[in-house]
Amino acid sequence: MSRLKTFFADCTRIVAQKLDELVPSVQTAPKKLHEAIRWSLFAGGKRFRPALCLAVGEAFAASRENLVCTAAAIEMIHTYSLIHDDLPAMDNDDLRRGRETCHKKFDEATAILAGDVLQTLAFQAIAEDKNLTAEIRVRLIAELARSAAKMVAGQQLDLEAEGKKISIEELESIHRNKTGAMISASAKAGALIAEASETEIEIISNYAEKLGLLFQITDDLLDVTQTTQVLGKTAGKDITAEKATYPALYGLEETRKLAEMVHAQSCQELKKIARDTDLLCEIADFILYRKT
Ligand code: GRG
């Protein structure tokens, strides 16, 4: 197994373990709420954001023990956003992570509440993480709260842009907020826990900003080039919803070139850090070549 594959496999295992500790069991009342949370949280998913948090933290010598709770909290915020994104009032989707969406399996009210609880549990987990100093906990909570709010703003902008012709600047602003903010926050959280210097944190933020853009470009490409079965979510939704996307604006070939350029820029940033950042560059490779 390659170094990156082993790393992702380890991350998936330890994050799942931590999530299981943090989320009430299905025996806890109200059972339906906790079943719904676990239905969405343990449905698979790439666990890319927690892996990024762990990889950045470890590049700056933080221990896994100190990183894992925040990594799990990030996955909880991400999963809440997916549950709410799938609701009839938003993307109205039936399939997520290869199984029925939360509101389809349970009901709309339960899905809304499952998302709400996941978000509050995430902040509670960091606030109560005894491995971290109070100062770091507050910085993490502030960073993640700011980014989660940006994600919501990006979602609103995205919904308002449906069916409209928007500029590339507007498209980038949507993605910087909707997708990029939480990806940047994941990387920055790892650096904060490792007590990296302010300069290092800034470089990591620049790397992650490019990574977030790359993630969105490849997401747009996959939506038009992959099947629903492979993606585990409905393919071709961007065209149906008349969304502005990179392939729609630039065509497939130019979009692929753009993805390669942004990938190179993200790895270039890492050269400014006097640490072993090979794994972080491999994560950018993974995003560039991902199939799901
Ligand atoms: C509803 C508050 C709120 C926010 C929604 C995350 C999001 C914002 C919308 C999801 C819709 C979407 C397709 C966004 C583009 C990129 C993205 C976030 C994809 C899903 O993330 P992955 O591919 O999913 O990491 P897994 O399932 O692997 O975790």
Short mmCIF file of C-alpha atoms and ligand atoms in Angstrom, two decimals:
data_model
loop_
_atom_site.label_atom_id
_atom_site.label_comp_id
_atom_site.label_asym_id
_atom_site.label_seq_id
_atom_site.Cartn_x
_atom_site.Cartn_y
_atom_site.Cartn_z
CA MET A 1 0.00 0.00 0.00
CA SER A 2 1.31 3.50 -0.80
CA ARG A 3 2.13 5.90 2.03
CA LEU A 4 -0.98 7.99 1.24
CA LYS A 5 -3.30 4.97 1.13
CA THR A 6 -1.99 3.74 4.50
CA PHE A 7 -2.39 7.24 5.90
CA PHE A 8 -6.01 7.53 4.66
CA ALA A 9 -6.83 4.05 5.99
CA ASP A 10 -5.40 4.94 9.44
CA CYS A 11 -7.29 8.27 9.44
CA THR A 12 -10.56 6.63 8.52
CA ARG A 13 -10.16 4.14 11.36
CA ILE A 14 -9.18 6.54 14.13
CA VAL A 15 -11.69 9.20 13.09
CA ALA A 16 -14.49 6.59 13.01
CA GLN A 17 -13.47 5.47 16.51
CA LYS A 18 -13.55 9.04 17.82
CA LEU A 19 -16.89 9.80 16.11
CA ASP A 20 -18.36 6.70 17.71
CA GLU A 21 -17.24 8.00 21.13
CA LEU A 22 -18.57 11.51 20.54
CA VAL A 23 -22.00 10.72 19.09
CA PRO A 24 -24.73 9.26 21.36
CA SER A 25 -25.52 5.60 20.65
CA VAL A 26 -28.67 4.50 18.80
CA GLN A 27 -29.99 3.31 22.19
CA THR A 28 -29.97 6.90 23.50
CA ALA A 29 -33.32 8.71 23.37
CA PRO A 30 -34.54 10.06 21.05
CA LYS A 31 -33.41 6.92 19.21
CA LYS A 32 -34.57 8.09 15.79
CA LEU A 33 -32.42 11.22 15.97
CA HIS A 34 -29.29 9.27 16.84
CA GLU A 35 -30.02 6.61 14.22
CA ALA A 36 -30.34 9.39 11.64
CA ILE A 37 -27.05 11.01 12.68
CA ARG A 38 -25.23 7.69 12.53
CA TRP A 39 -26.89 6.77 9.22
CA SER A 40 -25.25 9.76 7.55
CA LEU A 41 -22.02 9.89 9.53
CA PHE A 42 -21.07 6.22 9.08
CA ALA A 43 -22.14 5.89 5.45
CA GLY A 44 -18.59 5.98 4.08
CA GLY A 45 -17.33 9.28 2.72
CA LYS A 46 -13.76 10.03 1.86
CA ARG A 47 -12.97 11.66 5.24
CA PHE A 48 -10.83 14.08 3.26
CA ARG A 49 -11.17 17.06 5.62
CA PRO A 50 -10.20 15.17 8.81
CA ALA A 51 -7.31 13.56 6.90
CA LEU A 52 -6.10 17.00 5.85
CA CYS A 53 -6.25 18.24 9.45
CA LEU A 54 -4.23 15.21 10.62
CA ALA A 55 -1.71 15.43 7.78
CA VAL A 56 -1.02 19.14 8.34
CA GLY A 57 -0.83 18.68 12.11
CA GLU A 58 1.60 15.77 11.76
CA ALA A 59 3.75 17.70 9.27
CA PHE A 60 4.30 20.17 12.15
CA ALA A 61 4.87 17.37 14.69
CA ALA A 62 1.51 17.40 16.51
CA SER A 63 0.43 14.06 17.99
CA ARG A 64 -2.56 12.13 16.61
CA GLU A 65 -4.00 12.14 20.10
CA ASN A 66 -4.13 15.95 20.03
CA LEU A 67 -5.52 16.11 16.48
CA VAL A 68 -8.18 13.41 16.33
CA CYS A 69 -10.98 15.12 18.24
CA THR A 70 -10.82 18.24 16.05
CA ALA A 71 -10.56 16.06 12.93
CA ALA A 72 -13.76 14.24 14.00
CA ALA A 73 -15.48 17.56 14.78
CA ILE A 74 -14.67 18.78 11.26
CA GLU A 75 -16.26 15.64 9.79
CA MET A 76 -19.37 16.28 11.90
CA ILE A 77 -19.72 19.82 10.50
CA HIS A 78 -19.16 18.49 6.97
CA THR A 79 -21.77 15.74 7.39
CA TYR A 80 -24.30 18.23 8.79
CA SER A 81 -23.80 20.35 5.65
CA LEU A 82 -24.38 17.34 3.38
CA ILE A 83 -27.58 16.34 5.24
CA HIS A 84 -28.98 19.87 4.92
CA ASP A 85 -27.77 20.27 1.33
CA ASP A 86 -29.77 17.18 0.32
CA LEU A 87 -33.07 18.48 1.77
CA PRO A 88 -36.01 19.18 -0.57
CA ALA A 89 -35.66 22.93 0.13
CA MET A 90 -32.11 22.79 -1.24
CA ASP A 91 -30.70 20.15 -3.63
CA ASN A 92 -33.57 17.71 -3.05
CA ASP A 93 -31.48 14.57 -3.47
CA ASP A 94 -32.25 10.92 -2.74
CA LEU A 95 -28.75 9.49 -2.72
CA ARG A 96 -25.67 10.36 -0.65
CA ARG A 97 -22.58 8.32 0.11
CA GLY A 98 -24.10 5.43 -1.78
CA ARG A 99 -27.25 5.20 0.32
CA GLU A 100 -30.56 6.99 0.84
CA THR A 101 -30.25 10.59 2.01
CA CYS A 102 -31.10 11.27 5.65
CA HIS A 103 -34.52 12.83 4.98
CA LYS A 104 -35.47 9.96 2.61
CA LYS A 105 -34.50 7.26 5.11
CA PHE A 106 -36.06 9.08 8.08
CA ASP A 107 -38.04 12.30 7.47
CA GLU A 108 -37.34 15.95 6.82
CA ALA A 109 -37.73 17.16 10.39
CA THR A 110 -35.38 14.44 11.68
CA ALA A 111 -32.80 15.26 8.98
CA ILE A 112 -32.86 18.96 9.88
CA LEU A 113 -32.43 18.13 13.57
CA ALA A 114 -29.70 15.54 12.87
CA GLY A 115 -27.74 18.25 11.03
CA ASP A 116 -28.33 20.73 13.85
CA VAL A 117 -27.07 18.32 16.51
CA LEU A 118 -24.01 17.34 14.47
CA GLN A 119 -22.98 20.96 14.30
CA THR A 120 -23.39 21.67 18.00
CA LEU A 121 -21.73 18.37 18.97
CA ALA A 122 -18.72 19.37 16.87
CA PHE A 123 -18.15 22.58 18.82
CA GLN A 124 -18.83 20.82 22.13
CA ALA A 125 -16.20 18.18 21.26
CA ILE A 126 -13.50 20.81 20.73
CA ALA A 127 -14.53 22.87 23.77
CA GLU A 128 -14.20 19.73 25.94
CA ASP A 129 -11.01 18.33 24.38
CA LYS A 130 -8.76 18.00 27.44
CA ASN A 131 -5.69 17.30 25.29
CA LEU A 132 -5.63 20.93 24.13
CA THR A 133 -5.02 24.17 26.01
CA ALA A 134 -7.97 26.52 26.51
CA GLU A 135 -6.32 29.05 24.17
CA ILE A 136 -6.03 26.56 21.31
CA ARG A 137 -9.59 25.33 21.83
CA VAL A 138 -10.91 28.91 21.53
CA ARG A 139 -8.84 29.55 18.40
CA LEU A 140 -10.11 26.34 16.82
CA ILE A 141 -13.74 27.10 17.68
CA ALA A 142 -13.41 30.64 16.26
CA GLU A 143 -11.76 29.38 13.05
CA LEU A 144 -14.30 26.60 12.46
CA ALA A 145 -17.30 28.78 13.35
CA ARG A 146 -16.13 31.48 10.92
CA SER A 147 -15.61 28.90 8.16
CA ALA A 148 -18.92 27.10 8.78
CA ALA A 149 -20.67 30.47 8.47
CA LYS A 150 -18.83 31.11 5.19
CA MET A 151 -19.99 27.69 3.96
CA VAL A 152 -23.61 28.66 4.68
CA ALA A 153 -23.15 32.01 2.90
CA GLY A 154 -21.66 30.16 -0.08
CA GLN A 155 -24.65 27.83 -0.15
CA GLN A 156 -27.03 30.81 -0.20
CA LEU A 157 -25.05 32.44 -3.05
CA ASP A 158 -25.07 29.13 -4.93
CA LEU A 159 -28.84 28.73 -4.60
CA GLU A 160 -29.40 32.32 -5.73
CA ALA A 161 -27.17 31.78 -8.78
CA GLU A 162 -29.12 28.77 -10.12
CA GLY A 163 -30.38 29.37 -13.66
CA LYS A 164 -28.47 32.69 -13.87
CA LYS A 165 -25.45 33.61 -15.94
CA ILE A 166 -22.67 34.48 -13.50
CA SER A 167 -19.08 35.68 -13.96
CA ILE A 168 -16.03 33.56 -13.16
CA GLU A 169 -15.36 35.90 -10.21
CA GLU A 170 -18.81 35.20 -8.81
CA LEU A 171 -18.34 31.46 -9.35
CA GLU A 172 -15.02 31.56 -7.49
CA SER A 173 -16.56 33.52 -4.64
CA ILE A 174 -19.29 30.87 -4.27
CA HIS A 175 -16.72 28.08 -4.14
CA ARG A 176 -14.28 29.92 -1.86
CA ASN A 177 -17.11 30.11 0.66
CA LYS A 178 -19.16 26.95 0.07
CA THR A 179 -16.35 24.41 -0.35
CA GLY A 180 -13.05 26.22 0.21
CA ALA A 181 -13.64 27.69 3.66
CA MET A 182 -14.07 24.35 5.47
CA ILE A 183 -11.15 22.78 3.56
CA SER A 184 -8.90 25.71 4.53
CA ALA A 185 -10.13 25.54 8.12
CA SER A 186 -9.32 21.80 8.25
CA ALA A 187 -5.72 22.44 7.26
CA LYS A 188 -5.39 25.51 9.48
CA ALA A 189 -6.82 23.58 12.46
CA GLY A 190 -3.98 21.03 12.13
CA ALA A 191 -1.41 23.84 12.07
CA LEU A 192 -3.01 25.58 15.07
CA ILE A 193 -2.96 22.40 17.16
CA ALA A 194 0.70 21.87 16.23
CA GLU A 195 1.42 25.45 17.31
CA ALA A 196 3.00 26.26 13.96
CA SER A 197 4.30 29.82 13.53
CA GLU A 198 2.03 32.53 12.10
CA THR A 199 4.09 32.49 8.87
CA GLU A 200 3.70 28.72 8.57
CA ILE A 201 -0.04 29.01 9.23
CA GLU A 202 -0.31 31.58 6.45
CA ILE A 203 1.53 29.32 3.98
CA ILE A 204 -0.68 26.38 4.95
CA SER A 205 -3.76 28.58 4.43
CA ASN A 206 -2.54 29.50 0.93
CA TYR A 207 -1.88 25.82 0.13
CA ALA A 208 -5.33 24.84 1.42
CA GLU A 209 -7.05 27.66 -0.47
CA LYS A 210 -5.64 26.25 -3.72
CA LEU A 211 -6.56 22.74 -2.59
CA GLY A 212 -10.15 23.86 -1.94
CA LEU A 213 -10.39 25.34 -5.42
CA LEU A 214 -8.89 22.16 -6.89
CA PHE A 215 -11.44 20.09 -4.96
CA GLN A 216 -14.30 22.09 -6.44
CA ILE A 217 -12.92 21.97 -10.00
CA THR A 218 -12.56 18.18 -9.80
CA ASP A 219 -16.04 17.97 -8.21
CA ASP A 220 -17.47 19.77 -11.24
CA LEU A 221 -15.54 17.46 -13.58
CA LEU A 222 -16.73 14.32 -11.78
CA ASP A 223 -20.35 15.51 -11.92
CA VAL A 224 -20.20 15.36 -15.73
CA THR A 225 -17.77 12.49 -16.25
CA GLN A 226 -18.72 9.89 -13.61
CA THR A 227 -21.77 7.73 -13.02
CA THR A 228 -24.17 7.94 -10.10
CA GLN A 229 -23.07 4.45 -9.07
CA VAL A 230 -19.38 5.37 -8.84
CA LEU A 231 -20.04 8.71 -7.11
CA GLY A 232 -22.60 7.36 -4.65
CA LYS A 233 -24.59 10.57 -5.26
CA THR A 234 -26.64 11.70 -8.23
CA ALA A 235 -24.37 12.53 -11.19
CA GLY A 236 -25.23 15.28 -13.70
CA LYS A 237 -27.04 17.38 -11.09
CA ASP A 238 -25.21 20.60 -12.02
CA ILE A 239 -26.62 20.58 -15.54
CA THR A 240 -30.15 19.73 -14.34
CA ALA A 241 -30.03 22.55 -11.77
CA GLU A 242 -28.53 24.92 -14.40
CA LYS A 243 -25.54 25.58 -12.17
CA ALA A 244 -22.55 27.60 -13.28
CA THR A 245 -19.59 25.19 -13.25
CA TYR A 246 -16.02 25.16 -14.55
CA PRO A 247 -16.80 22.69 -17.39
CA ALA A 248 -19.84 24.80 -18.35
CA LEU A 249 -17.71 27.96 -18.45
CA TYR A 250 -14.47 26.58 -19.92
CA GLY A 251 -15.25 23.17 -21.44
CA LEU A 252 -13.77 19.85 -20.26
CA GLU A 253 -10.28 20.14 -21.69
CA GLU A 254 -9.62 23.66 -20.39
CA THR A 255 -11.06 22.69 -17.00
CA ARG A 256 -8.61 19.77 -16.76
CA LYS A 257 -5.74 22.15 -17.58
CA LEU A 258 -6.97 24.56 -14.94
CA ALA A 259 -7.06 21.73 -12.39
CA GLU A 260 -3.44 20.85 -13.20
CA MET A 261 -2.38 24.47 -12.84
CA VAL A 262 -4.10 24.91 -9.46
CA HIS A 263 -2.59 21.59 -8.28
CA ALA A 264 0.91 22.83 -9.19
CA GLN A 265 0.27 26.11 -7.35
CA SER A 266 -0.82 24.31 -4.18
CA CYS A 267 2.33 22.13 -4.13
CA GLN A 268 4.49 25.18 -4.90
CA GLU A 269 3.27 26.87 -1.69
CA LEU A 270 4.52 23.91 0.35
CA LYS A 271 8.11 24.45 -0.83
CA LYS A 272 8.18 27.57 1.38
CA ILE A 273 8.05 25.39 4.50
CA ALA A 274 11.21 23.76 5.90
CA ARG A 275 9.37 20.53 6.86
CA ASP A 276 8.57 17.21 5.24
CA THR A 277 5.47 18.18 3.26
CA ASP A 278 5.55 15.28 0.76
CA LEU A 279 2.33 13.80 2.15
CA LEU A 280 0.55 17.16 1.77
CA CYS A 281 1.60 17.29 -1.87
CA GLU A 282 0.38 13.70 -2.30
CA ILE A 283 -2.99 14.82 -0.91
CA ALA A 284 -3.12 17.43 -3.70
CA ASP A 285 -2.29 14.61 -6.19
CA PHE A 286 -5.13 12.57 -4.71
CA ILE A 287 -7.59 15.44 -5.26
CA LEU A 288 -6.39 15.99 -8.83
CA TYR A 289 -6.77 12.32 -9.78
CA ARG A 290 -9.75 11.34 -7.59
CA LYS A 291 -12.55 9.27 -9.11
CA THR A 292 -15.22 9.94 -6.45
C1 GRG B 1 -26.44 23.24 3.56
C2 GRG B 1 -25.13 24.57 5.24
C3 GRG B 1 -25.17 23.88 3.97
C4 GRG B 1 -24.06 23.84 3.22
C5 GRG B 1 -23.94 23.03 2.03
C6 GRG B 1 -21.13 21.07 1.53
C7 GRG B 1 -22.19 21.83 0.87
C8 GRG B 1 -22.57 23.14 1.46
C9 GRG B 1 -22.86 21.33 -0.18
C10 GRG B 1 -22.61 20.00 -0.76
C11 GRG B 1 -22.87 20.10 -2.21
C12 GRG B 1 -21.64 19.94 -3.01
C13 GRG B 1 -21.67 18.87 -4.04
C14 GRG B 1 -20.59 20.72 -2.83
C15 GRG B 1 -19.36 20.61 -3.58
C16 GRG B 1 -18.20 19.99 -2.90
C17 GRG B 1 -18.52 19.09 -1.79
C18 GRG B 1 -18.61 19.71 -0.48
C19 GRG B 1 -18.68 17.79 -2.02
C20 GRG B 1 -18.94 16.78 -0.98
O1 GRG B 1 -17.80 16.51 -0.24
P1 GRG B 1 -16.98 15.15 -0.36
O2 GRG B 1 -16.78 14.81 -1.82
O3 GRG B 1 -18.03 14.13 0.26
O4 GRG B 1 -15.76 15.24 0.48
P2 GRG B 1 -17.79 12.82 1.14
O5 GRG B 1 -19.11 12.10 1.08
O6 GRG B 1 -16.67 12.03 0.52
O7 GRG B 1 -17.48 13.29 2.52
#
